[in-house]
Tab-separated table of C-alpha atoms and ligand atoms in Angstrom:
chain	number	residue	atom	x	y	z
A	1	UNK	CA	-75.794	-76.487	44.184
A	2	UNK	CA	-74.596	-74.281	46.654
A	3	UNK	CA	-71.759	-71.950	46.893
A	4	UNK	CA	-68.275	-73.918	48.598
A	5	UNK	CA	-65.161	-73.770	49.614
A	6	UNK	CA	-63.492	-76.898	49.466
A	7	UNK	CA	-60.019	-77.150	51.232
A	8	UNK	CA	-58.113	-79.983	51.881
A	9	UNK	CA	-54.063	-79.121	53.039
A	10	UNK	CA	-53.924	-82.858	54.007
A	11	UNK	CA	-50.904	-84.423	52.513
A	12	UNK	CA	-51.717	-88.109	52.082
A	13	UNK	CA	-48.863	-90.806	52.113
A	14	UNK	CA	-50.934	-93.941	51.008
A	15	UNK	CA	-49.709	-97.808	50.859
A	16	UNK	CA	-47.395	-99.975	52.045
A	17	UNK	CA	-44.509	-98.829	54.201
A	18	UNK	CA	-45.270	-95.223	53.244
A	19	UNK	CA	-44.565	-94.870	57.512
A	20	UNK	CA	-40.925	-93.908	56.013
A	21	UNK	CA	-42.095	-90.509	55.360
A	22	UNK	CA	-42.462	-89.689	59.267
A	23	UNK	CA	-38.628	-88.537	58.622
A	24	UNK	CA	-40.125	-85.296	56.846
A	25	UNK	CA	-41.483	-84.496	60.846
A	26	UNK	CA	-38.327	-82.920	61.052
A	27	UNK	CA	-39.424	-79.885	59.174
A	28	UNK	CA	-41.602	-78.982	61.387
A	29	UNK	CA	-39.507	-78.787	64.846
A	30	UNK	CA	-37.558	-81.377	66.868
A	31	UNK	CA	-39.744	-82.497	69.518
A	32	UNK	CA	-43.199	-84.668	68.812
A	33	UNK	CA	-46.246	-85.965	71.474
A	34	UNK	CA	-46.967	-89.515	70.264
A	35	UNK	CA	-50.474	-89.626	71.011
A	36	UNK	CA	-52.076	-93.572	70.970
A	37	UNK	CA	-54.523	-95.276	72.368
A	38	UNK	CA	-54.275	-99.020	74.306
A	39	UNK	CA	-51.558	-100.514	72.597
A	40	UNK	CA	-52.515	-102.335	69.380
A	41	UNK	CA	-49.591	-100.270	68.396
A	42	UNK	CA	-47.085	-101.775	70.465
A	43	UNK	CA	-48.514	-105.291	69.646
A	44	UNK	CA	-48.720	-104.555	66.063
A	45	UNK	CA	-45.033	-103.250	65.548
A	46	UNK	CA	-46.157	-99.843	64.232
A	47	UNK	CA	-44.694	-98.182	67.928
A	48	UNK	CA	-41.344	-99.609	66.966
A	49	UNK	CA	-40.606	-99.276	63.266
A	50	UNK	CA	-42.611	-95.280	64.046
A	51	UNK	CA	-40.044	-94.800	66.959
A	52	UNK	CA	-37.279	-96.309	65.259
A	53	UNK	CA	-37.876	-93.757	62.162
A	54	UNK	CA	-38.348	-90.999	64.424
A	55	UNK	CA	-35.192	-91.282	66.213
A	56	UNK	CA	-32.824	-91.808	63.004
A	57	UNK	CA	-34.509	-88.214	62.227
A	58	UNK	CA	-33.104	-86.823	65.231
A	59	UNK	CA	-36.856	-86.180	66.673
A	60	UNK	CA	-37.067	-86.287	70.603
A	61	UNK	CA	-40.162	-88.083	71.212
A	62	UNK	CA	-43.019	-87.557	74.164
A	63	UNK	CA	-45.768	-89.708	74.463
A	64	UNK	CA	-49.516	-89.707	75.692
A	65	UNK	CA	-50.853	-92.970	75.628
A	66	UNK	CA	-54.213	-94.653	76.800
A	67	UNK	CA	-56.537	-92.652	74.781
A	68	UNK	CA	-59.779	-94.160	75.376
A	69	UNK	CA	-62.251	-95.353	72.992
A	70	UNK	CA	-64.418	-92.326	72.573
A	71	UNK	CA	-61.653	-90.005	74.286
A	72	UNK	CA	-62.239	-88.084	76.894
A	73	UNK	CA	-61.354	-84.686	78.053
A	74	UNK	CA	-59.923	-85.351	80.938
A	75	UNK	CA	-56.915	-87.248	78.296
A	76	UNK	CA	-56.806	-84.219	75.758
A	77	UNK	CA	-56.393	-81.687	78.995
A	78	UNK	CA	-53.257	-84.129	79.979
A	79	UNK	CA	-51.720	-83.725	76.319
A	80	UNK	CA	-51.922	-80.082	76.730
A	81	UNK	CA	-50.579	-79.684	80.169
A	82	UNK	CA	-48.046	-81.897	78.093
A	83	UNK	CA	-47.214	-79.559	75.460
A	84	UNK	CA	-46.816	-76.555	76.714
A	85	UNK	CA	-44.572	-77.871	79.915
A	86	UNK	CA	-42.663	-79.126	77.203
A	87	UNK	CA	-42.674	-77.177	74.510
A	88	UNK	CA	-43.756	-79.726	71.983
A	89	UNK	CA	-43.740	-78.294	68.127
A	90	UNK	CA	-45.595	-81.298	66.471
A	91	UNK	CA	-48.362	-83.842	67.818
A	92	UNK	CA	-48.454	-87.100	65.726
A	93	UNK	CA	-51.557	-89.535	66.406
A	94	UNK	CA	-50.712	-92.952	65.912
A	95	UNK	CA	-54.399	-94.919	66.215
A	96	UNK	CA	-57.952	-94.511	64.763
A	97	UNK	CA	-60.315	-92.254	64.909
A	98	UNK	CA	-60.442	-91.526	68.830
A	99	UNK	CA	-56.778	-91.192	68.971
A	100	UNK	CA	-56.620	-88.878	66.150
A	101	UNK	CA	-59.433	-86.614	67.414
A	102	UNK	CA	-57.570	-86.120	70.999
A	103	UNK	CA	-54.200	-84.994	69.097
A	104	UNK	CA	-56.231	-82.695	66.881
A	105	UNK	CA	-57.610	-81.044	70.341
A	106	UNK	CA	-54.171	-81.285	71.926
A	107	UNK	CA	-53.194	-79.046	69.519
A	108	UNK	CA	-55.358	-77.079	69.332
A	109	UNK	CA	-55.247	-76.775	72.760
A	110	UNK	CA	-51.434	-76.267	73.180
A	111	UNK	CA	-52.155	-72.788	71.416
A	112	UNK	CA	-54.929	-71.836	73.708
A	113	UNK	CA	-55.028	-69.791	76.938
A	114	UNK	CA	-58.387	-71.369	78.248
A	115	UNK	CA	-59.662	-74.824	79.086
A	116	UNK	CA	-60.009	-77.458	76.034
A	117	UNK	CA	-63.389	-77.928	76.576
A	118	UNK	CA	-64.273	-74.209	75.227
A	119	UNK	CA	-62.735	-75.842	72.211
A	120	UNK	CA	-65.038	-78.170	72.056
A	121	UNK	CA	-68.185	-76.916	72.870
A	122	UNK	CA	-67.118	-73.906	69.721
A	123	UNK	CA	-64.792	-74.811	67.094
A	124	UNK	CA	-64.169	-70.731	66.457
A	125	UNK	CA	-62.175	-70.724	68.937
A	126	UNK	CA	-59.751	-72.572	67.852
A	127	UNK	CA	-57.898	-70.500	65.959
A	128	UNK	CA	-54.896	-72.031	65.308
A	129	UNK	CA	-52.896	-75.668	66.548
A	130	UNK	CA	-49.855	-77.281	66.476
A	131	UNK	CA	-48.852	-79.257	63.277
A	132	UNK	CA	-51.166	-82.434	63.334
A	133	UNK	CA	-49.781	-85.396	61.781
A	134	UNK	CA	-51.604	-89.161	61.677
A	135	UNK	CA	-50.990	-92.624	61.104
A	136	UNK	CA	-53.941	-94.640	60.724
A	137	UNK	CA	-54.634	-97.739	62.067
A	138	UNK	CA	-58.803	-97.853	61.399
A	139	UNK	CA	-60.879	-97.106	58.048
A	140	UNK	CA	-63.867	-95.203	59.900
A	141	UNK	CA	-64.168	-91.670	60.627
A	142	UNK	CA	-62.040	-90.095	58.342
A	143	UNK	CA	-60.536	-87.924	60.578
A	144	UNK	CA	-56.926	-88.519	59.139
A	145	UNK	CA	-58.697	-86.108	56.400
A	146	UNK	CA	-60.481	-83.919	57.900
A	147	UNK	CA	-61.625	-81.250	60.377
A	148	UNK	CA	-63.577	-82.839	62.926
A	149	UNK	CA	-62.700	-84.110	66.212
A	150	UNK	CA	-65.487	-85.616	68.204
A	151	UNK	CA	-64.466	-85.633	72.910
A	152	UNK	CA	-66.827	-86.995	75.830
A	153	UNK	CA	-67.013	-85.522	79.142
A	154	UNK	CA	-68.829	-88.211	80.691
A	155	UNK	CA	-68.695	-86.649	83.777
A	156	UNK	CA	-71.544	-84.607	82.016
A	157	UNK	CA	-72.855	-87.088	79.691
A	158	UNK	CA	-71.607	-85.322	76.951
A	159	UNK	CA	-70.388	-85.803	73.730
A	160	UNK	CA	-69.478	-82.733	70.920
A	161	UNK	CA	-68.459	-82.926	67.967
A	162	UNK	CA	-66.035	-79.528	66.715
A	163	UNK	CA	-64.271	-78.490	63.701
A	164	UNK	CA	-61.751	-75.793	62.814
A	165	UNK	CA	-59.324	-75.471	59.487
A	166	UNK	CA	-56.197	-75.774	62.035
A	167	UNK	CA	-57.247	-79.160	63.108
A	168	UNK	CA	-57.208	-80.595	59.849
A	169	UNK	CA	-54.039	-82.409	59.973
A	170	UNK	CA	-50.654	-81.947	57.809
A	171	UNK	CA	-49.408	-85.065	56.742
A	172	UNK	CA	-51.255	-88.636	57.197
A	173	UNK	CA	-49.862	-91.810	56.692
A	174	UNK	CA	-52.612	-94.428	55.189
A	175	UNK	CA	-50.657	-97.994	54.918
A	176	UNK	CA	-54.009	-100.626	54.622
A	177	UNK	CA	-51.606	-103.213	56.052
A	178	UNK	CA	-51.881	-101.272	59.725
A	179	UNK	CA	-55.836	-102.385	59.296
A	180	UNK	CA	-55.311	-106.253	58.731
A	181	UNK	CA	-55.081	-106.532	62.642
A	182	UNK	CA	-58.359	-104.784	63.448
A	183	UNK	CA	-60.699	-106.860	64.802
A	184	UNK	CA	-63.935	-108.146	63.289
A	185	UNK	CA	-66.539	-105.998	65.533
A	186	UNK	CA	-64.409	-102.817	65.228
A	187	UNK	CA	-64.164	-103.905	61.282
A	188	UNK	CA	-67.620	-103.839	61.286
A	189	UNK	CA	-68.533	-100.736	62.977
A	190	UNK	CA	-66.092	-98.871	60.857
A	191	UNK	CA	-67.791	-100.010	57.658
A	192	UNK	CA	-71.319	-98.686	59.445
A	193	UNK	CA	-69.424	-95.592	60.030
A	194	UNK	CA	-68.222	-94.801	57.254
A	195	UNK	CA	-71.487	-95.901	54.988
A	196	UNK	CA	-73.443	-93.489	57.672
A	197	UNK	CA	-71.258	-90.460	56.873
A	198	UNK	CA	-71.920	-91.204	53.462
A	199	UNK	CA	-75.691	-91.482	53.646
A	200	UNK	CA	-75.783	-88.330	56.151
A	201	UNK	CA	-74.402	-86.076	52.869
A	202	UNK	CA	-75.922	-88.178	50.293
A	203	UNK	CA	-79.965	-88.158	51.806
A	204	UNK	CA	-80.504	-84.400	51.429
A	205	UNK	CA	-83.101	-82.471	49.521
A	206	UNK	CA	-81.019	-80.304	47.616
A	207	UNK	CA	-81.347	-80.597	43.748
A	208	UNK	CA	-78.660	-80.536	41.298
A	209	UNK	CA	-75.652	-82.205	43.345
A	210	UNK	CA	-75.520	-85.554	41.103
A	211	UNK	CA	-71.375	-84.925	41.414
A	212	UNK	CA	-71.416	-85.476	44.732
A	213	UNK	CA	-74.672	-88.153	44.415
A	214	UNK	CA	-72.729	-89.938	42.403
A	215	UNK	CA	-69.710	-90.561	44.215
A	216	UNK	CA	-71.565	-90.977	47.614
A	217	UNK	CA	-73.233	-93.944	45.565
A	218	UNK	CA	-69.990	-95.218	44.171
A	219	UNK	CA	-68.814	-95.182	47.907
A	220	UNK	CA	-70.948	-96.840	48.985
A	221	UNK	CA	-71.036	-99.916	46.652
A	222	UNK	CA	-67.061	-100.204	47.037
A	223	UNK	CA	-67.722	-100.457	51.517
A	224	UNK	CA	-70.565	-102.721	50.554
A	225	UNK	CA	-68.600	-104.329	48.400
A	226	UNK	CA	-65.446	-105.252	50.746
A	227	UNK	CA	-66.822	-104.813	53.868
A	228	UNK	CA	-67.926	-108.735	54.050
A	229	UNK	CA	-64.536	-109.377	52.501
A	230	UNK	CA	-62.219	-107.651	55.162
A	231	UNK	CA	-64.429	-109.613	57.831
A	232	UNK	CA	-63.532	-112.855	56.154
A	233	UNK	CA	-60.338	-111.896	55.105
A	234	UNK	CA	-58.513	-109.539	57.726
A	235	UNK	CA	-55.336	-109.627	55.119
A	236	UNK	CA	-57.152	-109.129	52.438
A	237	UNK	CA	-55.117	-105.510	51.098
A	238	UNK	CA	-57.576	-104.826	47.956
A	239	UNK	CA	-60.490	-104.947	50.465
A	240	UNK	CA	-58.547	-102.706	53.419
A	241	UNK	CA	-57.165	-100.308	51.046
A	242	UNK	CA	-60.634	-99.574	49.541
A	243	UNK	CA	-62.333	-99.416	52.786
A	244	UNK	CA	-59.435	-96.777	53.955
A	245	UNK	CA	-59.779	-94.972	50.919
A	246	UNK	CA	-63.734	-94.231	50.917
A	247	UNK	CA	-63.855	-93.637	54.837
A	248	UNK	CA	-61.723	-90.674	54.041
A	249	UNK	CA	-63.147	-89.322	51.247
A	250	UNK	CA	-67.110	-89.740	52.568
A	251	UNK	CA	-65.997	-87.133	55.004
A	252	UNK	CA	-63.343	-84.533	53.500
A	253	UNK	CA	-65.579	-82.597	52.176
A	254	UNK	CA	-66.107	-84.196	48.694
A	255	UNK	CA	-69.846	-85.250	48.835
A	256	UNK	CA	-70.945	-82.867	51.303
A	257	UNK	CA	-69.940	-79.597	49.414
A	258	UNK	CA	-72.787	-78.350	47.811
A	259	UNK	CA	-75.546	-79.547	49.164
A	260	UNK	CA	-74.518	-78.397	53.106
A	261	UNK	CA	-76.207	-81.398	54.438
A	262	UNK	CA	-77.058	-80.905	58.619
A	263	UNK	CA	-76.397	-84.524	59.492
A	264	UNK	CA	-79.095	-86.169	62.331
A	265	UNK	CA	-78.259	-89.931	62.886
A	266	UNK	CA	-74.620	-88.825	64.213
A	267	UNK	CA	-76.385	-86.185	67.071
A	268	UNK	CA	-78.675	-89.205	67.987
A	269	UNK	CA	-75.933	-91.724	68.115
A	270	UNK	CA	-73.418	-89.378	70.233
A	271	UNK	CA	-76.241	-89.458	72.718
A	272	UNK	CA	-76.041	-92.776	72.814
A	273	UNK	CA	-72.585	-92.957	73.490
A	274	UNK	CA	-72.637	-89.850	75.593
A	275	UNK	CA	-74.481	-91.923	78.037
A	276	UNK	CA	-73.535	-95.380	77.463
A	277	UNK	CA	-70.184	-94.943	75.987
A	278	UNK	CA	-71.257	-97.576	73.077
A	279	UNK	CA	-69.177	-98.042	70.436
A	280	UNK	CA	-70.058	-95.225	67.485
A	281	UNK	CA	-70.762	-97.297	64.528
A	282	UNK	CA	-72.418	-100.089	65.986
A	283	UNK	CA	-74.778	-97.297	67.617
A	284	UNK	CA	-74.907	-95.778	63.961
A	285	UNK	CA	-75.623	-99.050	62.726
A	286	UNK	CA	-78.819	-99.759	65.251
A	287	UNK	CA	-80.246	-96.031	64.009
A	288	UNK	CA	-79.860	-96.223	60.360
A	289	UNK	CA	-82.042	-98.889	59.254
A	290	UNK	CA	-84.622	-97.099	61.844
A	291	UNK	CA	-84.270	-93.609	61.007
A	292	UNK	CA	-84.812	-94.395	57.135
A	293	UNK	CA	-87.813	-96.097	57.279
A	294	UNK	CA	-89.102	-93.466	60.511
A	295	UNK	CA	-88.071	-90.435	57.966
A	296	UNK	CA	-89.727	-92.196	54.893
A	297	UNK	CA	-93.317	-92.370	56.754
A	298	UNK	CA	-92.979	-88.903	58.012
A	299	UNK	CA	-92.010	-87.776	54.927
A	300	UNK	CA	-93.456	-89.923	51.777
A	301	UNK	CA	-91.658	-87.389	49.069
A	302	UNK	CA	-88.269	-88.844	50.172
A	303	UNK	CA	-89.240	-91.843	48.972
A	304	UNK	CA	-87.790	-90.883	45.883
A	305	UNK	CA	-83.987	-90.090	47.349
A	306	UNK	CA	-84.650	-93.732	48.779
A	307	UNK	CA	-85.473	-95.298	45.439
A	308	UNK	CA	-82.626	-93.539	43.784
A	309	UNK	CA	-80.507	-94.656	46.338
A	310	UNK	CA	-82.146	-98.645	46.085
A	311	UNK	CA	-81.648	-98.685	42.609
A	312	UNK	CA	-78.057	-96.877	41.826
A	313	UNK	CA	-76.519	-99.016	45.415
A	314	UNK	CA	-78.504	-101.834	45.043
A	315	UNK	CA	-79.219	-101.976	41.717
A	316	UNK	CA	-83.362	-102.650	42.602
A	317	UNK	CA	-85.072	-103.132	39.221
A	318	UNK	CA	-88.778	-101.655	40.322
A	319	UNK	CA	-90.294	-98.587	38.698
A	320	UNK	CA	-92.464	-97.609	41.614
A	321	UNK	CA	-90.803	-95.329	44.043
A	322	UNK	CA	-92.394	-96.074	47.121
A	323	UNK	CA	-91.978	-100.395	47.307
A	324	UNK	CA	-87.880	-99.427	46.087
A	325	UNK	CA	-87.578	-97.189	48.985
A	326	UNK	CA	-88.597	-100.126	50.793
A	327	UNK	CA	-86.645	-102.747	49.381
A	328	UNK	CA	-83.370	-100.263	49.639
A	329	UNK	CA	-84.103	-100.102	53.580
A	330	UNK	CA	-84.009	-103.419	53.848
A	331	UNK	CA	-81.272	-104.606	51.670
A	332	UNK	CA	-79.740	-101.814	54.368
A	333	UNK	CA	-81.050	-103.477	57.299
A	334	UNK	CA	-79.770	-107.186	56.102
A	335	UNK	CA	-76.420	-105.559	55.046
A	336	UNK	CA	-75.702	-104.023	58.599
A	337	UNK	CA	-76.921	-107.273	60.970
A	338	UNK	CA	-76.827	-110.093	58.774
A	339	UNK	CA	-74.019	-109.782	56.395
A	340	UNK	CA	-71.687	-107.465	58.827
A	341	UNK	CA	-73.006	-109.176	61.787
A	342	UNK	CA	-73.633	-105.761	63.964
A	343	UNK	CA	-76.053	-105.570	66.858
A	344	UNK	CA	-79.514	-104.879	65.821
A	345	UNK	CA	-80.732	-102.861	68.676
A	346	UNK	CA	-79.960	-101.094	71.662
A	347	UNK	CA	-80.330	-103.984	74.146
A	348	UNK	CA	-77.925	-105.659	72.117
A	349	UNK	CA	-75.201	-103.103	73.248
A	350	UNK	CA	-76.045	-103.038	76.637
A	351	UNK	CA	-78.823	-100.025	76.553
A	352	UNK	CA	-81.573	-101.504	78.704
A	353	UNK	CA	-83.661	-98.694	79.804
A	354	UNK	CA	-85.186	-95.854	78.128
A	355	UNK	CA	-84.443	-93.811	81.341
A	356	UNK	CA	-82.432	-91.296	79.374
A	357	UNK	CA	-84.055	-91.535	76.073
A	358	UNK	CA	-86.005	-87.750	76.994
A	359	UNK	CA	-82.735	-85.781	77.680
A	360	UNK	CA	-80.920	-87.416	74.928
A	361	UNK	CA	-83.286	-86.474	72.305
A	362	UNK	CA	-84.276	-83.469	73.406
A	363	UNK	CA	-79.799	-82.752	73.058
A	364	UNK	CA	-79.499	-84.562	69.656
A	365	UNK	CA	-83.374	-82.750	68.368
A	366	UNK	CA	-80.424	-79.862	68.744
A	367	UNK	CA	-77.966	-81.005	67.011
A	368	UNK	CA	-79.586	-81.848	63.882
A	369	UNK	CA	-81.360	-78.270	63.045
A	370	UNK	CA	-81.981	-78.708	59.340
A	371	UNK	CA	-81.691	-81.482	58.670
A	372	UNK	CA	-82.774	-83.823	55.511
A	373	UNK	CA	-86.546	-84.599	57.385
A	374	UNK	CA	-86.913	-81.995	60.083
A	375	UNK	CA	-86.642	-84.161	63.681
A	376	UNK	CA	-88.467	-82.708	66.764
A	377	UNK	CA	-87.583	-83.941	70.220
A	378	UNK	CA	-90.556	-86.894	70.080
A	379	UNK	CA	-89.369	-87.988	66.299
A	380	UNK	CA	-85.986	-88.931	68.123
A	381	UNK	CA	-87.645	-90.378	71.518
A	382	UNK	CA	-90.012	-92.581	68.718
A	383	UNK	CA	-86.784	-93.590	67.229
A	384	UNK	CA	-84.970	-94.762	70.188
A	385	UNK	CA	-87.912	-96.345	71.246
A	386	UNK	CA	-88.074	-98.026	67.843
A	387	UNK	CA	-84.563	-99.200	68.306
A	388	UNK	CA	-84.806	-100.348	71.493
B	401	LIG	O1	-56.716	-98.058	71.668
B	401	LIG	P1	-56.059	-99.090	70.828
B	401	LIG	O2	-55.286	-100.074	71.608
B	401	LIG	O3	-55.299	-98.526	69.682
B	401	LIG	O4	-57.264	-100.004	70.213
B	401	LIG	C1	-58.270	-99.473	69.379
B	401	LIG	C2	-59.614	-99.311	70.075
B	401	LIG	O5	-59.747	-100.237	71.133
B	401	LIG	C3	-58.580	-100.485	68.320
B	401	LIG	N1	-57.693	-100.413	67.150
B	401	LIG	C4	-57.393	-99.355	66.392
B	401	LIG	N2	-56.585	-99.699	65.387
B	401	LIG	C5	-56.320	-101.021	65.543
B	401	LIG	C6	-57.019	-101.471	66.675
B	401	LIG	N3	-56.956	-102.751	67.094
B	401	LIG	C7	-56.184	-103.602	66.398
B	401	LIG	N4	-55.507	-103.216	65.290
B	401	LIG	C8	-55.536	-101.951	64.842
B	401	LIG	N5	-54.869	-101.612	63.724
B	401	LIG	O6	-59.909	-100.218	67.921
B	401	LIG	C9	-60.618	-99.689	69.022
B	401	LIG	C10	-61.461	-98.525	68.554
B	401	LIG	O7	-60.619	-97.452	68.164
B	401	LIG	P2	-61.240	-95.992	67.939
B	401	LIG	O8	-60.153	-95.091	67.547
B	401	LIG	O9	-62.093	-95.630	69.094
B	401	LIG	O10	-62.250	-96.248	66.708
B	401	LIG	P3	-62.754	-95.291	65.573
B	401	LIG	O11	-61.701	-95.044	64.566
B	401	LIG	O12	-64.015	-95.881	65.103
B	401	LIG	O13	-63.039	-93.883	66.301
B	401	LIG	C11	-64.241	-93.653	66.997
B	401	LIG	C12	-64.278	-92.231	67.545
B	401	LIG	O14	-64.267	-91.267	66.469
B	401	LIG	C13	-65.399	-90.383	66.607
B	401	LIG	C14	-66.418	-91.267	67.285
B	401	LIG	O15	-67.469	-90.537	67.856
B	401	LIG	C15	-65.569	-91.976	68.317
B	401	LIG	O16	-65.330	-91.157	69.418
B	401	LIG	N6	-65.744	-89.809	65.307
B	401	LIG	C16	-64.888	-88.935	64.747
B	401	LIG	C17	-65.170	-88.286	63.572
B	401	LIG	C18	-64.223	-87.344	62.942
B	401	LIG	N7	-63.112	-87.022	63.567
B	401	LIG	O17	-64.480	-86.836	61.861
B	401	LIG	C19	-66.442	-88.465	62.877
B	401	LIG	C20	-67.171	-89.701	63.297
B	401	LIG	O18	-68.499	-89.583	62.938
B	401	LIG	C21	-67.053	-90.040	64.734
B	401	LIG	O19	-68.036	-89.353	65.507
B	402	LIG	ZN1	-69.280	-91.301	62.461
């Protein structure tokens, strides 16, 4: 196990009308951006009772709305402008994943002299942000807990992820009731998400991390486990609050200390995206299933992080390493498009040529130096092709 340093500030409010506790915002200045996407918060009630909360706490309120699925720059540079005309103290994201990501570079960016992009394209710079707090309306990415924010500039086709300590917010609010209203395909690709940032720390060839093997595994059976039941049962709070609970904690740091995984599905996927602007666990979701078994032939000693993973997920009773590994890929595969009815392949979401597929893997072969089976520029073209 490797040395770490694992740091969490985030204060987590979690439950049912735990929204009360936007009334502490008042410690940290008087005047908040509202950052939110298209409005499932208005038509969900969260705008007003957030609003209504806000105001008794003497807050003055500024809002950026229409942050896009996948947010852009172009959105983030707004929120900026936004802050610093203003002279906003606090940003609060009200949303998922995209939503939170553009308030954590909003921030970020209110504190910077250059463009928000730099930000982007190198995390180092950003040195320090405005206090980031979140509501969450969407178990996926985890950023309510974390570092990362992930901004397109589809101008360019691109797509980066970045990271700094000052993005990782203050204070989120994690109510499983703001979930029930999510629909089934974003449901879906949240669970994918989330059980891909799981497997991207769990498959790694580091010895001697069973803590954090362990609870990647015990993550995973719990979104395995409710994901088919939120789908059937939007309401059902066991089944939200578990899913909200693992998405967070497959990416905070928890099973990826130790064994510094380099991740590679997510730099093939935000291709995907970058060019197509997919959805990013339904993408995720198309490359899993295809990456394990591309990464097992290249690479027959991983067999036995597949088995382990087919037997302790699963619970496949086989002694033989290799025909588990199997069996664990597709018990994956049947999970993602038969149980959790995601598209299973890239025509499915619209990708219909493989125009791109050079560029794009040549940009994500990048992105995924190090990673748990090495990747060159043709692996990732093969793969495409393969999910095509
Ligand atoms: O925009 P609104 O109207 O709010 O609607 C959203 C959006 O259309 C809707 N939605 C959210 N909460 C809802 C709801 N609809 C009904 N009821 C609710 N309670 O869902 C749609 C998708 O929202 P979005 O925020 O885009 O989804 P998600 O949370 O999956 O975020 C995806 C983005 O996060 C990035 C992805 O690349 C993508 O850009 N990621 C961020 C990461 C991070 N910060 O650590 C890591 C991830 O790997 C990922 O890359
Ligand atoms: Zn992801």
């Amino acid at each position: 196990m490797y040395n770490f340093r694992f740091y969490v500030p985030t204060k987590i409010y979690f439950g049912k009308g735990q929204i009360s506790h936007l009334s502490e915002l008042k410690e940290y200045g008087t005047k908040v951006l509202l950052v939110y996407g298209g409005g499932s918060i208005k038509r969900n009630g969260i705008y007003d009772r957030a609003m209504k909360i806000m105001g008794d706490a003497g807050l003055t309120v500024y809002e950026l709305s229409g942050v896009e699925p996948n947010p852009k720059i172009e959105t983030v540079r707004k929120g900026v402008t936004m802050c610093k005309d203003e002279k906003i103290d606090m940003v609060l994201a009200i949303g998922g994943g995209s939503t939170i990501d553009c308030a954590k570079v909003v921030a970020a960016g209110a504190k910077y002299d250059g463009d928000a992009w730099d930000l982007v394209l190198d995390g180092s710079k950003a040195v320090t942000a405005l206090p980031i707090f979140s509501v969450l309306t969407l178990s996926a990415t985890g950023s309510e807990m974390d570092q990362f924010a992930v901004i397109s500039d589809m101008s360019k086709n691109e797509k980066w992820g970045t990271g700094a300590d000052c993005m990782k917010p203050t204070m989120s609010i994690l109510d499983p009731t703001y979930t029930f209203s999510v629909s089934r395909k974003q449901t879906a690709a949240g669970t994918a998400d989330m059980m891909s940032h799981t497997f991207e720390n769990y498959f790694t060839k580091e010895k001697g991390v069973d803590v954090q093997a362990r609870f990647a595994e015990g993550l995973l059976k719990t979104m395995i486990k409710y994901g088919p039941v939120a789908l059937a049962q939007p309401d059902n709070y066991d089944a939200r609050a578990n899913l909200m609970w693992a998405a967070s904690h497959a990416i905070n740091g928890l099973i990826a200390n130790g064994s510094q995984p380099a991740w590679c599905v997510h730099p093939m996927e935000h291709e995907l995206s970058a060019f197509y602007d997919i959805t990013h666990g339904q993408g995720l979701a198309i490359l899993t299933p295809v990456w394990m078994e591309y990464v097992l032939a290249k690479d027959p000693t991983t067999a036995e992080n597949f088995a382990t993973y087919g037997r302790n997920v699963w619970g496949i009773a086989d002694d033989d390493d290799k025909s588990t590994a199997k069996k664990a890929i597709e018990c994956t595969r049947k999970f993602l498009f038969e149980t959790m009815e995601l598209p299973a392949n890239l025509r499915a979401v619209g990708i219909t040529s493989d125009e791109h597929f050079e560029i794009m893997a040549e940009k994500a072969a990048k992105g995924s130096v190090g990673c748990f089976v090495p990747l060159t520029k043709d692996d990732i073209i093969n793969i495409f092709k393969a999910a095509f």
